[in-house]
Amino acid sequence: MFITFEGIDGCGKTTQLNKVAEFLKSQGRKVLTLREPGGTEISEKIRELLLQSKKEMHSMTELLLFEAARAELIDKVIRPASKEGEIILCDRFYDSTLAYQGFGREMNTDDIRLLNRLATGGIKPDLTFYFHVSLNISKQRSSNRNLDRMESAGDDFFLRVIEGFNKLAADEPERVIKIDASREISDVSDDVICELKKIL
Ligand code: TYD
């Protein structure tokens, strides 16, 4: 079982991922938590390049680096773990690339879908939680931390990213569960656990 957690910065997906991991462990399940970009030595190095550098980067370079980090994570961690029958929880996955690079950076989404397929070798999430918040809430929640390169991209960029996630959720309702994440953490996690129980 491969479950991904998506949404814009400040939507609370990481907190919710940790709650799901706790819940599954309390049920005696073997759980692996990962984040993208990251999760292997090379992918973490690519993450630094992508997020910490304030230097201007060509959007194609950015896209290919996200996909390169993904190819490593799939090969070194996700494919082996899925063979072991672990439940894999991943903080962001290829929907982020469609939303941020496709909609945010306005790159061709068919090209991105092809690159996603090449990088993953066809592995797809069984279930995706999309934590929906408005741009205002995202900004309020992120206001007291240092912005990384993606987060400094501006309001128009983020409005397009939100539109992208909304569209992805509408296009694949059987995989993507859209959750109203503007509420209290405990209300959001009640919904998430309820959805999860239906599937397990
Ligand atoms: P994020 O996962 O939100 O971590 P943190 O909250 O710890 O900063 O940061 C990753 C950033 O990378 C985020 O701004 C979204 C962006 N991103 C893309 O633009 N494309 C991608 O394919 C992925 C996986 C992430």
CSV table of N, CA and C in Angstrom, one decimal, residues 88-188:
chain,number,residue,atom,x,y,z
A,88,ILE,N,3.7,2.3,2.8
A,88,ILE,CA,4.6,3.5,2.5
A,88,ILE,C,3.8,4.7,2.5
A,89,LEU,N,4.2,5.7,3.4
A,89,LEU,CA,3.6,7.0,3.4
A,89,LEU,C,4.6,8.0,2.9
A,90,CYS,N,4.2,8.8,1.9
A,90,CYS,CA,5.2,9.7,1.3
A,90,CYS,C,4.6,11.1,1.3
A,91,ASP,N,5.4,12.0,1.9
A,91,ASP,CA,5.1,13.5,2.0
A,91,ASP,C,5.5,14.1,0.6
A,92,ARG,N,4.4,14.3,-0.2
A,92,ARG,CA,4.5,14.7,-1.6
A,92,ARG,C,4.9,13.6,-2.5
A,93,PHE,N,4.5,13.6,-3.8
A,93,PHE,CA,4.9,12.7,-4.8
A,93,PHE,C,4.6,13.3,-6.1
A,94,TYR,N,4.3,12.6,-7.2
A,94,TYR,CA,4.2,13.2,-8.5
A,94,TYR,C,3.1,14.2,-8.7
A,95,ASP,N,2.1,14.2,-7.9
A,95,ASP,CA,1.0,15.2,-8.1
A,95,ASP,C,1.6,16.6,-7.8
A,96,SER,N,2.6,16.7,-6.9
A,96,SER,CA,3.3,18.0,-6.6
A,96,SER,C,4.0,18.5,-7.9
A,97,THR,N,4.5,17.6,-8.6
A,97,THR,CA,5.2,18.0,-9.9
A,97,THR,C,4.2,18.6,-10.9
A,98,LEU,N,3.1,17.9,-11.0
A,98,LEU,CA,2.0,18.4,-11.9
A,98,LEU,C,1.5,19.8,-11.4
A,99,ALA,N,1.3,19.9,-10.1
A,99,ALA,CA,0.8,21.1,-9.6
A,99,ALA,C,1.8,22.3,-9.6
A,100,TYR,N,3.0,22.0,-9.1
A,100,TYR,CA,4.0,23.1,-9.0
A,100,TYR,C,4.7,23.4,-10.3
A,101,GLN,N,5.2,22.4,-11.0
A,101,GLN,CA,5.9,22.7,-12.3
A,101,GLN,C,4.9,22.8,-13.4
A,102,GLY,N,3.8,22.0,-13.4
A,102,GLY,CA,2.9,22.0,-14.5
A,102,GLY,C,2.0,23.3,-14.4
A,103,PHE,N,1.3,23.4,-13.3
A,103,PHE,CA,0.4,24.6,-13.2
A,103,PHE,C,1.2,25.8,-12.7
A,104,GLY,N,2.0,25.7,-11.7
A,104,GLY,CA,2.7,26.8,-11.1
A,104,GLY,C,3.6,27.4,-12.1
A,105,ARG,N,4.6,26.6,-12.6
A,105,ARG,CA,5.6,27.1,-13.6
A,105,ARG,C,5.0,27.1,-15.0
A,106,GLU,N,3.8,26.6,-15.2
A,106,GLU,CA,3.2,26.6,-16.5
A,106,GLU,C,3.9,25.8,-17.6
A,107,MET,N,4.5,24.6,-17.1
A,107,MET,CA,5.1,23.7,-18.1
A,107,MET,C,4.1,22.8,-18.6
A,108,ASN,N,4.4,22.1,-19.7
A,108,ASN,CA,3.5,21.2,-20.4
A,108,ASN,C,3.2,20.0,-19.5
A,109,THR,N,1.9,19.8,-19.2
A,109,THR,CA,1.6,18.7,-18.3
A,109,THR,C,1.7,17.3,-18.9
A,110,ASP,N,1.5,17.2,-20.3
A,110,ASP,CA,1.7,15.9,-20.9
A,110,ASP,C,3.2,15.5,-20.8
A,111,ASP,N,4.1,16.5,-21.0
A,111,ASP,CA,5.5,16.2,-20.8
A,111,ASP,C,5.8,15.7,-19.4
A,112,ILE,N,5.2,16.4,-18.4
A,112,ILE,CA,5.4,16.0,-17.0
A,112,ILE,C,4.9,14.7,-16.7
A,113,ARG,N,3.7,14.3,-17.3
A,113,ARG,CA,3.1,13.0,-17.0
A,113,ARG,C,4.1,11.9,-17.6
A,114,LEU,N,4.7,12.2,-18.7
A,114,LEU,CA,5.6,11.3,-19.3
A,114,LEU,C,6.8,11.1,-18.4
A,115,LEU,N,7.4,12.2,-17.9
A,115,LEU,CA,8.6,12.2,-17.0
A,115,LEU,C,8.2,11.5,-15.7
A,116,ASN,N,7.0,11.7,-15.2
A,116,ASN,CA,6.6,11.0,-14.0
A,116,ASN,C,6.6,9.5,-14.2
A,117,ARG,N,6.1,9.1,-15.4
A,117,ARG,CA,6.0,7.7,-15.7
A,117,ARG,C,7.4,7.1,-15.8
A,118,LEU,N,8.3,7.8,-16.4
A,118,LEU,CA,9.7,7.3,-16.6
A,118,LEU,C,10.4,7.2,-15.2
A,119,ALA,N,10.2,8.3,-14.4
A,119,ALA,CA,10.9,8.3,-13.1
A,119,ALA,C,10.4,7.2,-12.1
A,120,THR,N,9.1,6.9,-12.2
A,120,THR,CA,8.5,6.0,-11.3
A,120,THR,C,8.5,4.6,-11.8
A,121,GLY,N,8.8,4.4,-13.1
A,121,GLY,CA,8.7,3.1,-13.7
A,121,GLY,C,7.3,2.5,-13.6
A,122,GLY,N,6.3,3.4,-13.5
A,122,GLY,CA,4.9,3.0,-13.5
A,122,GLY,C,4.3,2.8,-12.1
A,123,ILE,N,5.1,3.0,-11.1
A,123,ILE,CA,4.5,2.9,-9.7
A,123,ILE,C,3.6,4.1,-9.5
A,124,LYS,N,2.4,3.8,-8.9
A,124,LYS,CA,1.4,4.9,-8.7
A,124,LYS,C,1.0,4.8,-7.2
A,125,PRO,N,0.6,5.9,-6.6
A,125,PRO,CA,0.0,5.8,-5.3
A,125,PRO,C,-1.3,5.1,-5.3
A,126,ASP,N,-1.6,4.3,-4.3
A,126,ASP,CA,-2.9,3.6,-4.2
A,126,ASP,C,-3.9,4.6,-3.7
A,127,LEU,N,-3.5,5.6,-2.9
A,127,LEU,CA,-4.3,6.6,-2.3
A,127,LEU,C,-3.6,7.8,-2.1
A,128,THR,N,-4.2,9.0,-2.3
A,128,THR,CA,-3.6,10.3,-2.1
A,128,THR,C,-4.5,11.2,-1.3
A,129,PHE,N,-4.0,11.7,-0.2
A,129,PHE,CA,-4.8,12.7,0.5
A,129,PHE,C,-4.3,14.1,0.1
A,130,TYR,N,-5.3,14.9,-0.4
A,130,TYR,CA,-5.0,16.3,-0.8
A,130,TYR,C,-5.6,17.2,0.3
A,131,PHE,N,-4.7,17.9,1.0
A,131,PHE,CA,-5.1,18.8,2.0
A,131,PHE,C,-5.3,20.2,1.5
A,132,HIS,N,-6.6,20.6,1.3
A,132,HIS,CA,-6.9,21.8,0.7
A,132,HIS,C,-7.0,23.0,1.7
A,133,VAL,N,-6.2,24.0,1.4
A,133,VAL,CA,-6.3,25.3,2.1
A,133,VAL,C,-6.2,26.5,1.1
A,134,SER,N,-6.8,27.6,1.5
A,134,SER,CA,-6.7,28.8,0.7
A,134,SER,C,-5.3,29.4,0.7
A,135,LEU,N,-5.0,30.2,-0.2
A,135,LEU,CA,-3.7,30.9,-0.2
A,135,LEU,C,-3.5,31.7,1.1
A,136,ASN,N,-4.5,32.3,1.6
A,136,ASN,CA,-4.4,33.1,2.8
A,136,ASN,C,-4.0,32.3,4.0
A,137,ILE,N,-4.7,31.1,4.2
A,137,ILE,CA,-4.3,30.3,5.3
A,137,ILE,C,-2.9,29.8,5.2
A,138,SER,N,-2.5,29.4,3.9
A,138,SER,CA,-1.2,28.9,3.7
A,138,SER,C,-0.2,30.0,4.1
A,139,LYS,N,-0.5,31.2,3.8
A,139,LYS,CA,0.5,32.3,4.1
A,139,LYS,C,0.5,32.6,5.6
A,140,GLN,N,-0.6,32.6,6.2
A,140,GLN,CA,-0.7,32.8,7.7
A,140,GLN,C,0.2,31.7,8.4
A,141,ARG,N,0.0,30.4,8.0
A,141,ARG,CA,0.7,29.3,8.6
A,141,ARG,C,2.2,29.3,8.3
A,142,SER,N,2.6,29.9,7.2
A,142,SER,CA,4.0,29.8,6.9
A,142,SER,C,4.7,31.1,7.2
A,143,SER,N,4.0,32.1,7.8
A,143,SER,CA,4.6,33.4,7.9
A,143,SER,C,5.8,33.5,8.8
A,144,ASN,N,5.9,32.6,9.8
A,144,ASN,CA,7.1,32.7,10.7
A,144,ASN,C,8.2,31.8,10.4
A,145,ARG,N,8.3,31.4,9.1
A,145,ARG,CA,9.5,30.6,8.8
A,145,ARG,C,10.2,31.1,7.6
A,146,ASN,N,11.5,30.7,7.4
A,146,ASN,CA,12.2,31.1,6.3
A,146,ASN,C,11.7,30.4,5.0
A,147,LEU,N,11.4,31.2,4.0
A,147,LEU,CA,10.9,30.6,2.8
A,147,LEU,C,12.0,30.0,1.9
A,148,ASP,N,11.7,28.8,1.4
A,148,ASP,CA,12.6,28.2,0.5
A,148,ASP,C,12.4,28.7,-0.9
A,149,ARG,N,13.1,28.2,-1.9
A,149,ARG,CA,13.1,28.8,-3.3
A,149,ARG,C,11.7,28.7,-3.9
A,150,MET,N,11.0,27.6,-3.7
A,150,MET,CA,9.7,27.4,-4.2
A,150,MET,C,8.7,28.3,-3.5
A,151,GLU,N,8.9,28.4,-2.2
A,151,GLU,CA,7.9,29.2,-1.4
A,151,GLU,C,8.0,30.7,-1.7
A,152,SER,N,9.1,31.1,-2.3
A,152,SER,CA,9.3,32.6,-2.6
A,152,SER,C,8.7,33.0,-3.9
A,153,ALA,N,8.0,32.0,-4.5
A,153,ALA,CA,7.6,32.3,-5.9
A,153,ALA,C,6.4,33.3,-6.1
A,154,GLY,N,5.7,33.6,-5.1
A,154,GLY,CA,4.7,34.7,-5.3
A,154,GLY,C,3.3,34.2,-5.3
A,155,ASP,N,2.3,35.1,-5.1
A,155,ASP,CA,0.9,34.7,-5.0
A,155,ASP,C,0.3,34.1,-6.3
A,156,ASP,N,0.6,34.7,-7.5
A,156,ASP,CA,0.0,34.1,-8.7
A,156,ASP,C,0.4,32.7,-8.9
A,157,PHE,N,1.7,32.4,-8.6
A,157,PHE,CA,2.2,31.1,-8.7
A,157,PHE,C,1.4,30.1,-7.8
A,158,PHE,N,1.2,30.5,-6.6
A,158,PHE,CA,0.5,29.6,-5.6
A,158,PHE,C,-1.0,29.5,-6.0
A,159,LEU,N,-1.6,30.5,-6.5
A,159,LEU,CA,-3.0,30.4,-6.9
A,159,LEU,C,-3.1,29.3,-8.1
A,160,ARG,N,-2.1,29.3,-9.0
A,160,ARG,CA,-2.1,28.3,-10.0
A,160,ARG,C,-1.8,26.9,-9.5
A,161,VAL,N,-1.0,26.8,-8.5
A,161,VAL,CA,-0.7,25.5,-7.9
A,161,VAL,C,-2.0,25.0,-7.2
A,162,ILE,N,-2.7,25.8,-6.5
A,162,ILE,CA,-3.9,25.4,-5.8
A,162,ILE,C,-4.9,24.9,-6.9
A,163,GLU,N,-5.1,25.7,-8.0
A,163,GLU,CA,-6.0,25.3,-9.1
A,163,GLU,C,-5.5,23.9,-9.6
A,164,GLY,N,-4.2,23.7,-9.7
A,164,GLY,CA,-3.7,22.5,-10.3
A,164,GLY,C,-4.1,21.3,-9.4
A,165,PHE,N,-3.9,21.4,-8.1
A,165,PHE,CA,-4.3,20.4,-7.1
A,165,PHE,C,-5.8,20.1,-7.2
A,166,ASN,N,-6.6,21.2,-7.2
A,166,ASN,CA,-8.0,21.0,-7.3
A,166,ASN,C,-8.4,20.2,-8.6
A,167,LYS,N,-7.7,20.5,-9.7
A,167,LYS,CA,-8.1,19.8,-10.9
A,167,LYS,C,-7.7,18.3,-10.8
A,168,LEU,N,-6.5,18.1,-10.3
A,168,LEU,CA,-6.0,16.7,-10.2
A,168,LEU,C,-7.0,15.9,-9.3
A,169,ALA,N,-7.4,16.5,-8.2
A,169,ALA,CA,-8.4,15.8,-7.3
A,169,ALA,C,-9.7,15.5,-8.1
A,170,ALA,N,-10.1,16.5,-8.9
A,170,ALA,CA,-11.4,16.3,-9.6
A,170,ALA,C,-11.3,15.3,-10.7
A,171,ASP,N,-10.1,15.2,-11.3
A,171,ASP,CA,-9.9,14.2,-12.4
A,171,ASP,C,-9.8,12.8,-11.9
A,172,GLU,N,-9.3,12.6,-10.7
A,172,GLU,CA,-9.1,11.2,-10.2
A,172,GLU,C,-9.7,11.0,-8.9
A,173,PRO,N,-11.0,11.1,-8.8
A,173,PRO,CA,-11.7,11.1,-7.4
A,173,PRO,C,-11.5,9.7,-6.8
A,174,GLU,N,-11.3,8.7,-7.6
A,174,GLU,CA,-11.2,7.3,-6.9
A,174,GLU,C,-9.8,7.2,-6.2
A,175,ARG,N,-8.8,8.0,-6.6
A,175,ARG,CA,-7.5,7.9,-5.9
A,175,ARG,C,-7.3,9.0,-5.0
A,176,VAL,N,-7.7,10.3,-5.4
A,176,VAL,CA,-7.4,11.5,-4.6
A,176,VAL,C,-8.5,11.9,-3.7
A,177,ILE,N,-8.3,11.9,-2.4
A,177,ILE,CA,-9.3,12.3,-1.4
A,177,ILE,C,-9.0,13.7,-1.0
A,178,LYS,N,-9.9,14.6,-1.3
A,178,LYS,CA,-9.7,16.0,-1.0
A,178,LYS,C,-10.3,16.3,0.4
A,179,ILE,N,-9.4,16.9,1.3
A,179,ILE,CA,-9.8,17.1,2.7
A,179,ILE,C,-9.7,18.6,2.9
A,180,ASP,N,-10.8,19.1,3.6
A,180,ASP,CA,-10.7,20.5,4.0
A,180,ASP,C,-9.8,20.7,5.2
A,181,ALA,N,-8.6,21.2,4.9
A,181,ALA,CA,-7.5,21.3,5.9
A,181,ALA,C,-7.4,22.7,6.6
A,182,SER,N,-8.5,23.5,6.4
A,182,SER,CA,-8.5,24.8,7.1
A,182,SER,C,-8.9,24.6,8.5
A,183,ARG,N,-9.4,23.4,8.9
A,183,ARG,CA,-9.9,23.2,10.2
A,183,ARG,C,-8.9,22.8,11.2
A,184,GLU,N,-9.3,22.6,12.5
A,184,GLU,CA,-8.4,22.1,13.5
A,184,GLU,C,-7.7,20.8,13.1
A,185,ILE,N,-6.4,20.7,13.6
A,185,ILE,CA,-5.7,19.4,13.2
A,185,ILE,C,-6.4,18.2,13.6
A,186,SER,N,-7.1,18.1,14.8
A,186,SER,CA,-7.8,16.9,15.2
A,186,SER,C,-9.0,16.6,14.3
A,187,ASP,N,-9.7,17.7,13.8
A,187,ASP,CA,-10.8,17.4,12.9
A,187,ASP,C,-10.4,16.9,11.6
A,188,VAL,N,-9.3,17.4,11.1
A,188,VAL,CA,-8.7,17.0,9.8
A,188,VAL,C,-8.3,15.5,10.0
